[in-house]
mmCIF file of C-alpha atoms in Angstrom:
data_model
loop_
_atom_site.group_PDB
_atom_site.id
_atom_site.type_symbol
_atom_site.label_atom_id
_atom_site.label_comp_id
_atom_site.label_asym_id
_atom_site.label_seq_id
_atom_site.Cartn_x
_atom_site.Cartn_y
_atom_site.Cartn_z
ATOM 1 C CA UNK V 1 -25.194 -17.905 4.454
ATOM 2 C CA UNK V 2 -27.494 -17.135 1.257
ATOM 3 C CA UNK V 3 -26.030 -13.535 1.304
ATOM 4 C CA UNK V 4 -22.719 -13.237 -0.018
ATOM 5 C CA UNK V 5 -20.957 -11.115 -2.327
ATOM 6 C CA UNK V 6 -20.736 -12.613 -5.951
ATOM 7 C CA UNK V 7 -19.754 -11.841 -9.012
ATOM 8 C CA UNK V 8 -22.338 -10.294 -10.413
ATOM 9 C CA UNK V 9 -22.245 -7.462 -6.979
ATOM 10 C CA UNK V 10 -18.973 -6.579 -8.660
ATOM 11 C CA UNK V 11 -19.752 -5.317 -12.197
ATOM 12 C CA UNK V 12 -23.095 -3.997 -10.355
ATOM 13 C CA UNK V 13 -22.033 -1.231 -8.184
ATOM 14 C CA UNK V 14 -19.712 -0.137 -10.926
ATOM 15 C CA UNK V 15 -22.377 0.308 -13.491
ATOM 16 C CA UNK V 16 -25.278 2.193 -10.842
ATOM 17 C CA UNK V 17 -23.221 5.307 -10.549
ATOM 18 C CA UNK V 18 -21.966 4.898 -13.993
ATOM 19 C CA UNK V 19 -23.645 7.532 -16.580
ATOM 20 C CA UNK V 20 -22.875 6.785 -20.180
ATOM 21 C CA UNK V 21 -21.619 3.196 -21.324
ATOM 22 C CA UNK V 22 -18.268 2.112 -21.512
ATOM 23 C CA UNK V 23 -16.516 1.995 -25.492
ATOM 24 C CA UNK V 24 -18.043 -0.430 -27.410
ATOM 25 C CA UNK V 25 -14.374 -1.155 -29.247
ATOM 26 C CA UNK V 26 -12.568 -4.104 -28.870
ATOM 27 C CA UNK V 27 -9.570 -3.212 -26.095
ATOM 28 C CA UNK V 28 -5.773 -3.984 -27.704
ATOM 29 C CA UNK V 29 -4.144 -7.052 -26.799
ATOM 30 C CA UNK V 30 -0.628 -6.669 -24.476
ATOM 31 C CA UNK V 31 2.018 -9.049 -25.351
ATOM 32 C CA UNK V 32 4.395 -7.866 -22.051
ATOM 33 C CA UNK V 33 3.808 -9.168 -18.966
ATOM 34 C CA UNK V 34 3.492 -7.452 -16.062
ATOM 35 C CA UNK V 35 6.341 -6.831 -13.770
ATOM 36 C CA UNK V 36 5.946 -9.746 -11.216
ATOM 37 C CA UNK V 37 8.769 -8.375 -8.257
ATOM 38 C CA UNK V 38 9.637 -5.056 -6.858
ATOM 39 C CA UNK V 39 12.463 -4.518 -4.431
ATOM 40 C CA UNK V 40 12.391 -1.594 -1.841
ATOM 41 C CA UNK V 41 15.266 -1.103 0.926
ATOM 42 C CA UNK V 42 13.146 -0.060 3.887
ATOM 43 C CA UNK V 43 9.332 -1.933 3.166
ATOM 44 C CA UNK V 44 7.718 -4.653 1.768
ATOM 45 C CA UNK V 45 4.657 -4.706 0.282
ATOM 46 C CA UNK V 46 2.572 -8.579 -0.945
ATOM 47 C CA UNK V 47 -0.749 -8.254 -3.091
ATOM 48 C CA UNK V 48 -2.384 -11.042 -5.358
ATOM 49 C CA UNK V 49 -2.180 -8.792 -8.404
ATOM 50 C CA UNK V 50 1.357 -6.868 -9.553
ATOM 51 C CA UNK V 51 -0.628 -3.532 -10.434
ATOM 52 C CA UNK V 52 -1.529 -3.648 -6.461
ATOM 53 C CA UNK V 53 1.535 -4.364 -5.452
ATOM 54 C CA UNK V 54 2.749 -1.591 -7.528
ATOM 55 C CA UNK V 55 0.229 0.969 -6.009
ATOM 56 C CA UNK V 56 1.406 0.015 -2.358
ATOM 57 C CA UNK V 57 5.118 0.425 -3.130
ATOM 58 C CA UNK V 58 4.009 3.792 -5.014
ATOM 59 C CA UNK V 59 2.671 4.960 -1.669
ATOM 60 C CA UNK V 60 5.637 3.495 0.155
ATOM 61 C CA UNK V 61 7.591 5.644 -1.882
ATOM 62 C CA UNK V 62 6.166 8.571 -1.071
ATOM 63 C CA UNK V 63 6.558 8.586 2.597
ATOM 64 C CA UNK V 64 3.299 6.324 3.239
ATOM 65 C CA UNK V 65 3.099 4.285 6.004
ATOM 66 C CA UNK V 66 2.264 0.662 5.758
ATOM 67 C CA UNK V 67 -1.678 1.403 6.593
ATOM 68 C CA UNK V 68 -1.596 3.985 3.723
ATOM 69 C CA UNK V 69 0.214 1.382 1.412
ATOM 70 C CA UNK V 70 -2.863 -1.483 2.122
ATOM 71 C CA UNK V 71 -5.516 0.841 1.740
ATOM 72 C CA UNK V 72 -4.061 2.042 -1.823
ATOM 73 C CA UNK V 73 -3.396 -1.955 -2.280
ATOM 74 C CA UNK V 74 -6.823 -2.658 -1.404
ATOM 75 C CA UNK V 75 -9.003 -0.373 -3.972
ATOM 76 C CA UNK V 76 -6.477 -1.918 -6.149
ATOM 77 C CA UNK V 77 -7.197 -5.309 -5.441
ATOM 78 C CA UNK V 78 -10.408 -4.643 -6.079
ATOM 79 C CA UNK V 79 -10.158 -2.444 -9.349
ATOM 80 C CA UNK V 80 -8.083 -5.330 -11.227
ATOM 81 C CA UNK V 81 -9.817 -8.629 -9.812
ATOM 82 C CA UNK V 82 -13.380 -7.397 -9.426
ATOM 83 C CA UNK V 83 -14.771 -10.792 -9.600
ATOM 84 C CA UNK V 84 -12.463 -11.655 -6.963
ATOM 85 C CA UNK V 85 -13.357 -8.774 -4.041
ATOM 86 C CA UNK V 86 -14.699 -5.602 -5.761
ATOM 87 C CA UNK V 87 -15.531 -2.466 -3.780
ATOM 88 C CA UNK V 88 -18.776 -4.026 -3.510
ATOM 89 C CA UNK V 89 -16.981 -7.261 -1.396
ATOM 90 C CA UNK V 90 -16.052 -7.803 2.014
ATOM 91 C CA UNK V 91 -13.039 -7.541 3.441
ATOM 92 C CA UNK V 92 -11.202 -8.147 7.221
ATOM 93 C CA UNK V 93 -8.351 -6.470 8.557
ATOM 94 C CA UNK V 94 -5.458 -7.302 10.889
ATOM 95 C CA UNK V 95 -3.275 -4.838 11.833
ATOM 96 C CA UNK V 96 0.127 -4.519 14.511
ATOM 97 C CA UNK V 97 0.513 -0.811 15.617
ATOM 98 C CA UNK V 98 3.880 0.850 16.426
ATOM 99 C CA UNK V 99 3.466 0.378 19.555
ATOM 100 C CA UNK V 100 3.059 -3.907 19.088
ATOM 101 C CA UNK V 101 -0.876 -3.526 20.000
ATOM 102 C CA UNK V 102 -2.558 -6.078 17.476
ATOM 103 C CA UNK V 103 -6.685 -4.962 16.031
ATOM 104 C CA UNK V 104 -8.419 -6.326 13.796
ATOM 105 C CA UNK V 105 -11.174 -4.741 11.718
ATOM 106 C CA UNK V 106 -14.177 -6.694 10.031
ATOM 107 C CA UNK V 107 -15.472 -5.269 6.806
ATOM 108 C CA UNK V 108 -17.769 -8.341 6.354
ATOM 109 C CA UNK V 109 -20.883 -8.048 3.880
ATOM 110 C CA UNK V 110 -23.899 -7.937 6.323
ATOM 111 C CA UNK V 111 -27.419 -9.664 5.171
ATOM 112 C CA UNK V 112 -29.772 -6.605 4.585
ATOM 113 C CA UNK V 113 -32.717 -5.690 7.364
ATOM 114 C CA UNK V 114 -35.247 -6.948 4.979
ATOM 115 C CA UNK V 115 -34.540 -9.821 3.405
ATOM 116 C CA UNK V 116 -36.411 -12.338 2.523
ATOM 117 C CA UNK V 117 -34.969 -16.051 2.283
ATOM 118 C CA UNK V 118 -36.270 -17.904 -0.751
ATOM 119 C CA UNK V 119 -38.325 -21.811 -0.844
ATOM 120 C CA UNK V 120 -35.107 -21.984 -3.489
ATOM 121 C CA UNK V 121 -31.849 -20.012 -2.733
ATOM 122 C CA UNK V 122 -30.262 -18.348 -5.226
ATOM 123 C CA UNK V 123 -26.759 -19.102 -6.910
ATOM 124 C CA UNK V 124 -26.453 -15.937 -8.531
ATOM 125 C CA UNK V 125 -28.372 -12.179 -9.036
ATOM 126 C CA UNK V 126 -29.505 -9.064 -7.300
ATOM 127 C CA UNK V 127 -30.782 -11.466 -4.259
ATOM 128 C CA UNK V 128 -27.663 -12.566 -3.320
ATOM 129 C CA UNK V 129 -26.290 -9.197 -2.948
ATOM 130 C CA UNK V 130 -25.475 -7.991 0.435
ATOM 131 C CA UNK V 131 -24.707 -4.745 2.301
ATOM 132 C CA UNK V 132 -20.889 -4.450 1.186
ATOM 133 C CA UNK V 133 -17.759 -3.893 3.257
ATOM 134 C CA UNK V 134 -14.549 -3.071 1.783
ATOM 135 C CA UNK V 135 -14.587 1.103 1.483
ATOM 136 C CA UNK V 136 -15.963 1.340 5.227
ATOM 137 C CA UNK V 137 -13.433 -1.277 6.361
ATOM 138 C CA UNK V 138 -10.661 0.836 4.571
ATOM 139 C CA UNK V 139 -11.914 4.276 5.195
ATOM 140 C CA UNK V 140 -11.698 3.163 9.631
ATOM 141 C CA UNK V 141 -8.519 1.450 8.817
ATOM 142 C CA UNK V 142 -6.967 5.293 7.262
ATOM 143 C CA UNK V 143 -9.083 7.406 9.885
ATOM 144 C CA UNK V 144 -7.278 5.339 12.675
ATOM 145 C CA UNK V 145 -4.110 4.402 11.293
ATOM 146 C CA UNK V 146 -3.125 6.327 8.345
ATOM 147 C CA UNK V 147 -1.013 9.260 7.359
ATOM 148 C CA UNK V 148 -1.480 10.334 3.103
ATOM 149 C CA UNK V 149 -4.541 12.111 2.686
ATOM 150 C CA UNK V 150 -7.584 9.496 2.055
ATOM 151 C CA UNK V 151 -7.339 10.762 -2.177
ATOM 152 C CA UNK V 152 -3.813 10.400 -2.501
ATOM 153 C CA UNK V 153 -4.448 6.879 -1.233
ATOM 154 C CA UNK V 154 -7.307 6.167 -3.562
ATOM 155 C CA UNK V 155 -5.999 7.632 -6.805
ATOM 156 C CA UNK V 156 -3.710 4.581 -8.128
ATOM 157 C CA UNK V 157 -7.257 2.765 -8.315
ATOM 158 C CA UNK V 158 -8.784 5.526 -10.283
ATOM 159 C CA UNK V 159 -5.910 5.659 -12.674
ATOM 160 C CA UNK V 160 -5.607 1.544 -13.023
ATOM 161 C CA UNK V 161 -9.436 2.228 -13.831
ATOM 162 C CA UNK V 162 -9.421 4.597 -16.341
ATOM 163 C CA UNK V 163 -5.988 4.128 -18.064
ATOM 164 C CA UNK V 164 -6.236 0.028 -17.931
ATOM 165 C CA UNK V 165 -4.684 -2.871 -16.982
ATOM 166 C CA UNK V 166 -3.259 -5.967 -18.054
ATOM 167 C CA UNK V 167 -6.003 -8.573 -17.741
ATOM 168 C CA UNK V 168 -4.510 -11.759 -16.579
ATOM 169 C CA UNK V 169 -5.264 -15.156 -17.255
ATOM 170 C CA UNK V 170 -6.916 -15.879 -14.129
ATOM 171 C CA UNK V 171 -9.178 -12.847 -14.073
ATOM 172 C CA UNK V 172 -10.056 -13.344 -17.945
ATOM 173 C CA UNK V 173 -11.161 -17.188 -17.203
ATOM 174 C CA UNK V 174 -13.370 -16.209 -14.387
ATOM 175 C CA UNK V 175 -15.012 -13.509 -16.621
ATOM 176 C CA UNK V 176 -15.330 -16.112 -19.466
ATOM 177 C CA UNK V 177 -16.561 -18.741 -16.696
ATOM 178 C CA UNK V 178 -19.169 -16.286 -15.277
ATOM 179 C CA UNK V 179 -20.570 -15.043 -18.775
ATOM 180 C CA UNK V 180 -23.470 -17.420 -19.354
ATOM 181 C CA UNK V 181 -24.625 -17.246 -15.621
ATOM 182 C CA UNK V 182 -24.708 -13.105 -15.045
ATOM 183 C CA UNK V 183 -24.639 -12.501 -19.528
ATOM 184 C CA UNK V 184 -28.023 -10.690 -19.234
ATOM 185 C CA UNK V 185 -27.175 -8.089 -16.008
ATOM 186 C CA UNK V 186 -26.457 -4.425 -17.211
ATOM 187 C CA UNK V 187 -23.807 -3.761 -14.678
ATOM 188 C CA UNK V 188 -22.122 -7.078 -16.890
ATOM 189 C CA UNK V 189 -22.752 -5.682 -19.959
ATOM 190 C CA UNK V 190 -21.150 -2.343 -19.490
ATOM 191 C CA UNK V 191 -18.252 -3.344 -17.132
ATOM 192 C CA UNK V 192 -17.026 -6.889 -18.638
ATOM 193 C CA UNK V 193 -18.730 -7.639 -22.182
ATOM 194 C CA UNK V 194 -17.121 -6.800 -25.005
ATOM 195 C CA UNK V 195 -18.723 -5.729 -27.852
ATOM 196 C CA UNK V 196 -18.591 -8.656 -29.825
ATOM 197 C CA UNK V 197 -20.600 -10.040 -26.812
ATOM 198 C CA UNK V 198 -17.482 -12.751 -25.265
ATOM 199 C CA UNK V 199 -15.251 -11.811 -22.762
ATOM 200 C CA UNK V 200 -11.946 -10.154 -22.760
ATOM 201 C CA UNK V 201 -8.764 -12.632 -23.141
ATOM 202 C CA UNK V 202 -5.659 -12.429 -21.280
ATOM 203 C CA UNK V 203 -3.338 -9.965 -22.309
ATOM 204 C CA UNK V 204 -6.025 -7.404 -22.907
ATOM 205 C CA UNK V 205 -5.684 -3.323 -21.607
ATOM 206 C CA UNK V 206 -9.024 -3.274 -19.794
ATOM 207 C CA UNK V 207 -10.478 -0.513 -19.009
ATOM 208 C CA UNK V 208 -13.347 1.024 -16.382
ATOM 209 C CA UNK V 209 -14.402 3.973 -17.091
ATOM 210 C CA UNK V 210 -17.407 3.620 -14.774
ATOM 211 C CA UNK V 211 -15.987 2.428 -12.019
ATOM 212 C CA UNK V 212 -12.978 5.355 -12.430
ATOM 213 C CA UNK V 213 -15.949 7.766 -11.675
ATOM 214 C CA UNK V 214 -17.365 5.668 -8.570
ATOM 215 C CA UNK V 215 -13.660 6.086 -6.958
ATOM 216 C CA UNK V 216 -12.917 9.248 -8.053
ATOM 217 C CA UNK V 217 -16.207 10.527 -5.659
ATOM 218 C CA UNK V 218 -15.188 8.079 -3.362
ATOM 219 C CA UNK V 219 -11.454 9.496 -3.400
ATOM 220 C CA UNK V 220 -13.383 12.940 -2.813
ATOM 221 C CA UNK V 221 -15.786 12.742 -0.707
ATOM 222 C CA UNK V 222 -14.661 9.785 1.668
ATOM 223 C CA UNK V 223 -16.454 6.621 2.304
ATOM 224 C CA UNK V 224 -19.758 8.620 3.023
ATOM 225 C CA UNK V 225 -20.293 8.872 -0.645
ATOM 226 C CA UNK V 226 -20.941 5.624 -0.763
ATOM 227 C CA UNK V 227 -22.787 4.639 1.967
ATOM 228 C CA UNK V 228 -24.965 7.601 2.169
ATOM 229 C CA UNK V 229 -24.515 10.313 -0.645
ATOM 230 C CA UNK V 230 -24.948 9.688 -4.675
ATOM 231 C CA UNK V 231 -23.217 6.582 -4.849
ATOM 232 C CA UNK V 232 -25.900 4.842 -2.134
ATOM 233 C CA UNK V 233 -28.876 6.487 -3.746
ATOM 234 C CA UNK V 234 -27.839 4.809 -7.115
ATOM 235 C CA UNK V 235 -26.983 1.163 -5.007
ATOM 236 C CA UNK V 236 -30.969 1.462 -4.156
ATOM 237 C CA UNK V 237 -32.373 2.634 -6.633
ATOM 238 C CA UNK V 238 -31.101 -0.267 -8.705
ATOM 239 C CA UNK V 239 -31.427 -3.176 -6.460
ATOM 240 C CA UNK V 240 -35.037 -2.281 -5.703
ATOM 241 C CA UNK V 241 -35.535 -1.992 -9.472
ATOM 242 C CA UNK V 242 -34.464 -5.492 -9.995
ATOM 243 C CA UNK V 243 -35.689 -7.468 -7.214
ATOM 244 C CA UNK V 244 -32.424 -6.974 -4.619
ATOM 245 C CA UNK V 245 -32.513 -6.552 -1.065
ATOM 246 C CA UNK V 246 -29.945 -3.777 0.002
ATOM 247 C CA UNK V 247 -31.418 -0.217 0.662
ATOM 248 C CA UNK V 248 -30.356 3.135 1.484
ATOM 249 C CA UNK V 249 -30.996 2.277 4.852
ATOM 250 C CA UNK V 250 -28.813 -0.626 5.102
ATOM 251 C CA UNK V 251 -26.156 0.947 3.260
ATOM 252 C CA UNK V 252 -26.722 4.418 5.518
ATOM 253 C CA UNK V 253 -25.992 2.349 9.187
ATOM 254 C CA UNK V 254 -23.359 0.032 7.571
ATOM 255 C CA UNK V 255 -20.017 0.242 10.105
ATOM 256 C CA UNK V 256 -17.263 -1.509 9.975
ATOM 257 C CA UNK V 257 -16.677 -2.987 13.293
ATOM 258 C CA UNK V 258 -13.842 -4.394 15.519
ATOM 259 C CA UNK V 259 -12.773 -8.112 14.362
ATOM 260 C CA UNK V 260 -11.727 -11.152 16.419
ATOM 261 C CA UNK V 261 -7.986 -12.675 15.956
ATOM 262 C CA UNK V 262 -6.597 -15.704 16.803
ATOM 263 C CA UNK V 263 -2.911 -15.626 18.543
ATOM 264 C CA UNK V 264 -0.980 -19.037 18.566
ATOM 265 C CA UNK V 265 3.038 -20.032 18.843
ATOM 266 C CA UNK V 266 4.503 -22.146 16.106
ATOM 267 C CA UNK V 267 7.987 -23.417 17.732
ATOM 268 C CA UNK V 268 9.395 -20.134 18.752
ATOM 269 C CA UNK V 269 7.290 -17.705 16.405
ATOM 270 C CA UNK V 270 4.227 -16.026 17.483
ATOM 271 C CA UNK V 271 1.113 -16.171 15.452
ATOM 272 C CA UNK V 272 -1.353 -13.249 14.699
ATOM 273 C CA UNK V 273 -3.709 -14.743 12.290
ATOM 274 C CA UNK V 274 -8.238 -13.460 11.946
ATOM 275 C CA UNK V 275 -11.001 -15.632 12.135
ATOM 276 C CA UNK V 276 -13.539 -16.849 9.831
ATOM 277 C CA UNK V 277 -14.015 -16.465 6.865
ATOM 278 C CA UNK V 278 -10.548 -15.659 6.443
ATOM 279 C CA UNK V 279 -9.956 -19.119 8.002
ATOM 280 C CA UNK V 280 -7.282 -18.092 11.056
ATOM 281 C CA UNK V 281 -8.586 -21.033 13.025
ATOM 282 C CA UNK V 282 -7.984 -23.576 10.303
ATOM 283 C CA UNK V 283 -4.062 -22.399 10.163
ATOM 284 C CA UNK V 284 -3.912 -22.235 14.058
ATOM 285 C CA UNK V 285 -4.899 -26.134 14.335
ATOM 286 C CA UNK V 286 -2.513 -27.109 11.178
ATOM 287 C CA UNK V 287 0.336 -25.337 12.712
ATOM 288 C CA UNK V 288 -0.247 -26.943 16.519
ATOM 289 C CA UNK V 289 -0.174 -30.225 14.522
ATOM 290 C CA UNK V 290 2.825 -29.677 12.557
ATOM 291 C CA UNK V 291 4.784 -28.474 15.358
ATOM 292 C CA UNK V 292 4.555 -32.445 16.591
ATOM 293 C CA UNK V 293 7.265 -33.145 13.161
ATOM 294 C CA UNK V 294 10.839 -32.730 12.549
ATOM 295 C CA UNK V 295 9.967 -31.187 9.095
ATOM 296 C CA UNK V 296 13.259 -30.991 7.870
ATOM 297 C CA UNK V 297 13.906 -34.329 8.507
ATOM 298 C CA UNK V 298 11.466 -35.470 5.645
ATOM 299 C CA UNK V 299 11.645 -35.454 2.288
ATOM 300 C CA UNK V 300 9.224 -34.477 -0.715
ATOM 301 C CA UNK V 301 6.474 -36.863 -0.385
ATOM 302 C CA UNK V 302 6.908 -37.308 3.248
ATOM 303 C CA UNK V 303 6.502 -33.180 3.652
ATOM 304 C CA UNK V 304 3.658 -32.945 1.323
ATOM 305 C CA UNK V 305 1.606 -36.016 3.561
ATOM 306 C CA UNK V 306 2.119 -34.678 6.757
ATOM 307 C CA UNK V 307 0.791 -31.426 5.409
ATOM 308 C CA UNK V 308 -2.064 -32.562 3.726
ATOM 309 C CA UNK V 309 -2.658 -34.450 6.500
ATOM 310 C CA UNK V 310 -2.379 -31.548 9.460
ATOM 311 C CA UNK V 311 -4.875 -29.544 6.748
ATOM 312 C CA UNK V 312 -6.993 -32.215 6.472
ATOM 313 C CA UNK V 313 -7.570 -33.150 9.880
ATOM 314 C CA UNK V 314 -8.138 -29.247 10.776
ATOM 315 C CA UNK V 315 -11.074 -28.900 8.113
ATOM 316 C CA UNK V 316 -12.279 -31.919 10.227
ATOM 317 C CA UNK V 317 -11.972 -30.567 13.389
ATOM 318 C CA UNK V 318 -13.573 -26.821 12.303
ATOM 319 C CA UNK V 319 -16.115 -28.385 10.975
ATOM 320 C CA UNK V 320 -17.123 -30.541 14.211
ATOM 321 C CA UNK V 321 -16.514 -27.726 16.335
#
């Protein structure tokens, strides 16, 4: 689809709500790394970025269930790899209850009621943007499942926000790779550019200031204050100023619905895995292959052929079906 979440949706909803410009001086360089592994004796807790992980084994800590630990891991996520999945993203859920009942939850963008497909799609700018996903998807996911209060559960985002974080190398090359396509967008300029007009390099504290105050109503007023109250008003305002497609409307009957999984057996181990986009069908149909092999009986380069080949022939077969 056209419609998708991009970069450019990330810096932008950070920057609508946002009312006076972020520092114009050049952040400090860190020269420690982040911690990479924490150990816990009763939970576990996996994100793609350590300050995540850290705000999910924070809430862990506390007496948080696992729900409460992926919804503080998830406006992390999104606070320190905002050109990854920003609060303006999508996101899907899967979920096993106590009781061993499996949902899933689907926090996909949706394509706005009024828009208009282009002779020429777009790559990149306020046309692209869709109706986003991620706060309703983790606002049902608390209301159903959780235990902390919804702001205790928010708050390690608005801290990572306003205090800063380590900007890693992969973050700071898809800021410097995104700079000439999205340089000119305010919500760009505020959130990302530095004032020498580059991009922050690894090792930098960077900071949000803006996007601090878009969690810290969303942290107090629940996911309504972004799909309906200030937060929404600002989203439309701005994308009708500059040619986008997303209105109050959309934003004000946005729900996160019910998702679709995909169940499977690899030798003796179930398999809980969502569908698309997350791409559960594509490990479904490499697993059923590579249950055929005796994979401990290969070696290196045998191993790494059958499993290119088991991914390769599932991309195939997905894409046929």
């Amino acid at each position: 689809s056209v419609m998708k979440t991009i970069f450019q949706s990330a810096v932008l909803l950070s920057v609508v709500i946002g009312l006076r410009a972020c520092a114009t001086s050049t952040p400090p360089i860190i020269s420690t790394p982040p911690q990479k592994v924490m150990a816990g004796g009763n939970a576990m807790a996996v994100a793609a970025q350590p300050e995540a992980t850290q705000a999910a084994a924070k809430i862990l800590a506390m007496g948080g269930n696992a729900v409460d630990a992926a919804v503080a891991a998830g406006f992390a996520i999104a606070t320190v790899e905002p050109t990854m999945n920003s609060i303006g993203g999508r996101s899907q859920i899967l979920l096993r209850t106590a009781d061993g009942e499996y949902l899933a939850i689907n926090g996909m963008t949706e394509i706005p009621a009024g828009y208009v497909r282009p002779e020429e799609p777009d790559s990149n700018g306020y046309g692209v943007i869709a109706t986003p996903g991620v706060v309703a998807a983790l606002a049902r996911l608390h209301e159903e499942q959780g235990s902390l209060p919804w702001k205790t559960l928010v708050q390690p985002a608005i801290e990572i926000a306003e205090n800063g974080f380590v900007l890693l190398p992969g973050e700071a090359a898809r800021h410097a790779r995104g700079l000439e396509a999205v340089k000119d967008n305010p919500g760009f300029q505020q959130s990302i550019l530095q004032a020498d007009g580059t991009t922050a390099l690894a090792g930098t504290l960077f900071k949000q200031p803006a996007l601090g105050r878009t969690l810290r109503r969303i942290a107090n007023d629940g996911a309504a204050a972004f799909y309906q109250g200030e937060i929404a008003e600002a989203i439309a305002a701005d994308m009708s100023a500059n040619g986008g497609f997303v209105t109050l409307e959309d934003l004000n009957n946005y729900r996160a619905l019910d998702g679709r999984y995909i169940s499977t057996t690899y030798r003796d181990v179930e398999i809980h895995t969502i569908a698309a986009p997350a791409g559960g069908g594509l490990v479904v149909k490499a697993l059923n292959i590579l249950e055929n092999f005796d994979l401990t009986g290969l070696n290196d380069l045998e191993w790494a052929a059958v499993m290119n080949q088991a991914l390769a022939l599932s991309v195939r077969t997905m894409e046929n079906d």
